[in-house]
């Protein structure tokens, strides 16, 4: 099928950079972009009128866990009181023996919800570092149903983290999860890489810097090379990890990772905010940014998640100026890559006390070509002839906003995923008027709500101190008793 998108403000690609094409036209032939310019004379099967709207390359969200926001909900209040238990330790390090594997239908629903929510907010490509466990055939089917591009294989680690009855963390070696987990991931990639017309792509996910022993990281690098796929690892995401690596290997996380050989142009580091020199770390920065820059690894920056826990990368601009490749991800809900751009820009300015910092162009690049480069895909993140036909159409001309002068400055300063009207992946319209053309949005939301409430209602059973969700994260106002 041929589609032409007419009349919008098109964010085209000059060959070296994004460029604005007023009253532009994007011609799509099958799953590929055939032409980007102002010629709208070709006859096509379908014309999409984008007059007054912004026609963007599909965004790349480098951090979408395929699960609901059940744990995210508990982040903010808890972490104010107990910084060592911040981030995923809040919910990812349960009392040992109290964790029950959720049933496959619940896992499937969480996966579908997350992958769709990220897509609906404008991310045509997501990197999934892992969500619900098991049922890998189901996962592949879900990628088929939702319609977006997904880089995934099941994460693995040599050590699990648990909480004891006093709320203290401990790492426990899991011989059954390290190498065997890597093998499951390799088998998954061998079987499913390229499924759904290439929309499902393999990536290796050694889970976290401090939960994978160095030999497992080395084996992951070798496996990724053999499979010809990229790597993602969580690193520099919290103080607990920093202290664990410093104590175990006597060096900060970037140096440690460099020594394992895992840093390289095809590696994405989820977060990498807590480094030496960070204001929460009593350790000098040293050469960490230089190491990252020289390695060619990409930082998958997730500013909203950090802000929820009252800390920040220090700073987006400082990393960029050091030559570090930058991409953007959401990690926490909402999986809204458009709003994430604003967080990235504002928070970097706050950190540097520089009102003219973190320019929208640099942030927009991170959310498009930065992510695409991390995944080794020159055919994503840009609107150019020969690129994949992944397009997002947004409407900023509503009374929610004021008049717009420059489309990209406005998008980064004001925009949100709510402004996304149309999402096209591989030449197929998968979101129209903000709703899926493939799934029932209302039904999916109702299922997610019921699933989340079930988990929250039973939270006390897995918390180390037996606390309910309301005890951990108090309601904003009391509820009237009828
Ligand atoms: Zn994560």
Coordinates of C-alpha atoms and ligand atoms in Angstrom, one line a residue, residues 63 65 129 234 271 331, ligand 1:
X63 CA 13.6 1.9 28.3
X65 CA 9.8 -2.6 30.8
X129 CA 15.0 -4.7 29.1
X234 CA 21.2 -1.3 33.7
X271 CA 20.4 5.3 33.3
X331 CA 11.5 3.4 32.4
Ligands
LIG1 ZN1 14.8 -0.5 34.0

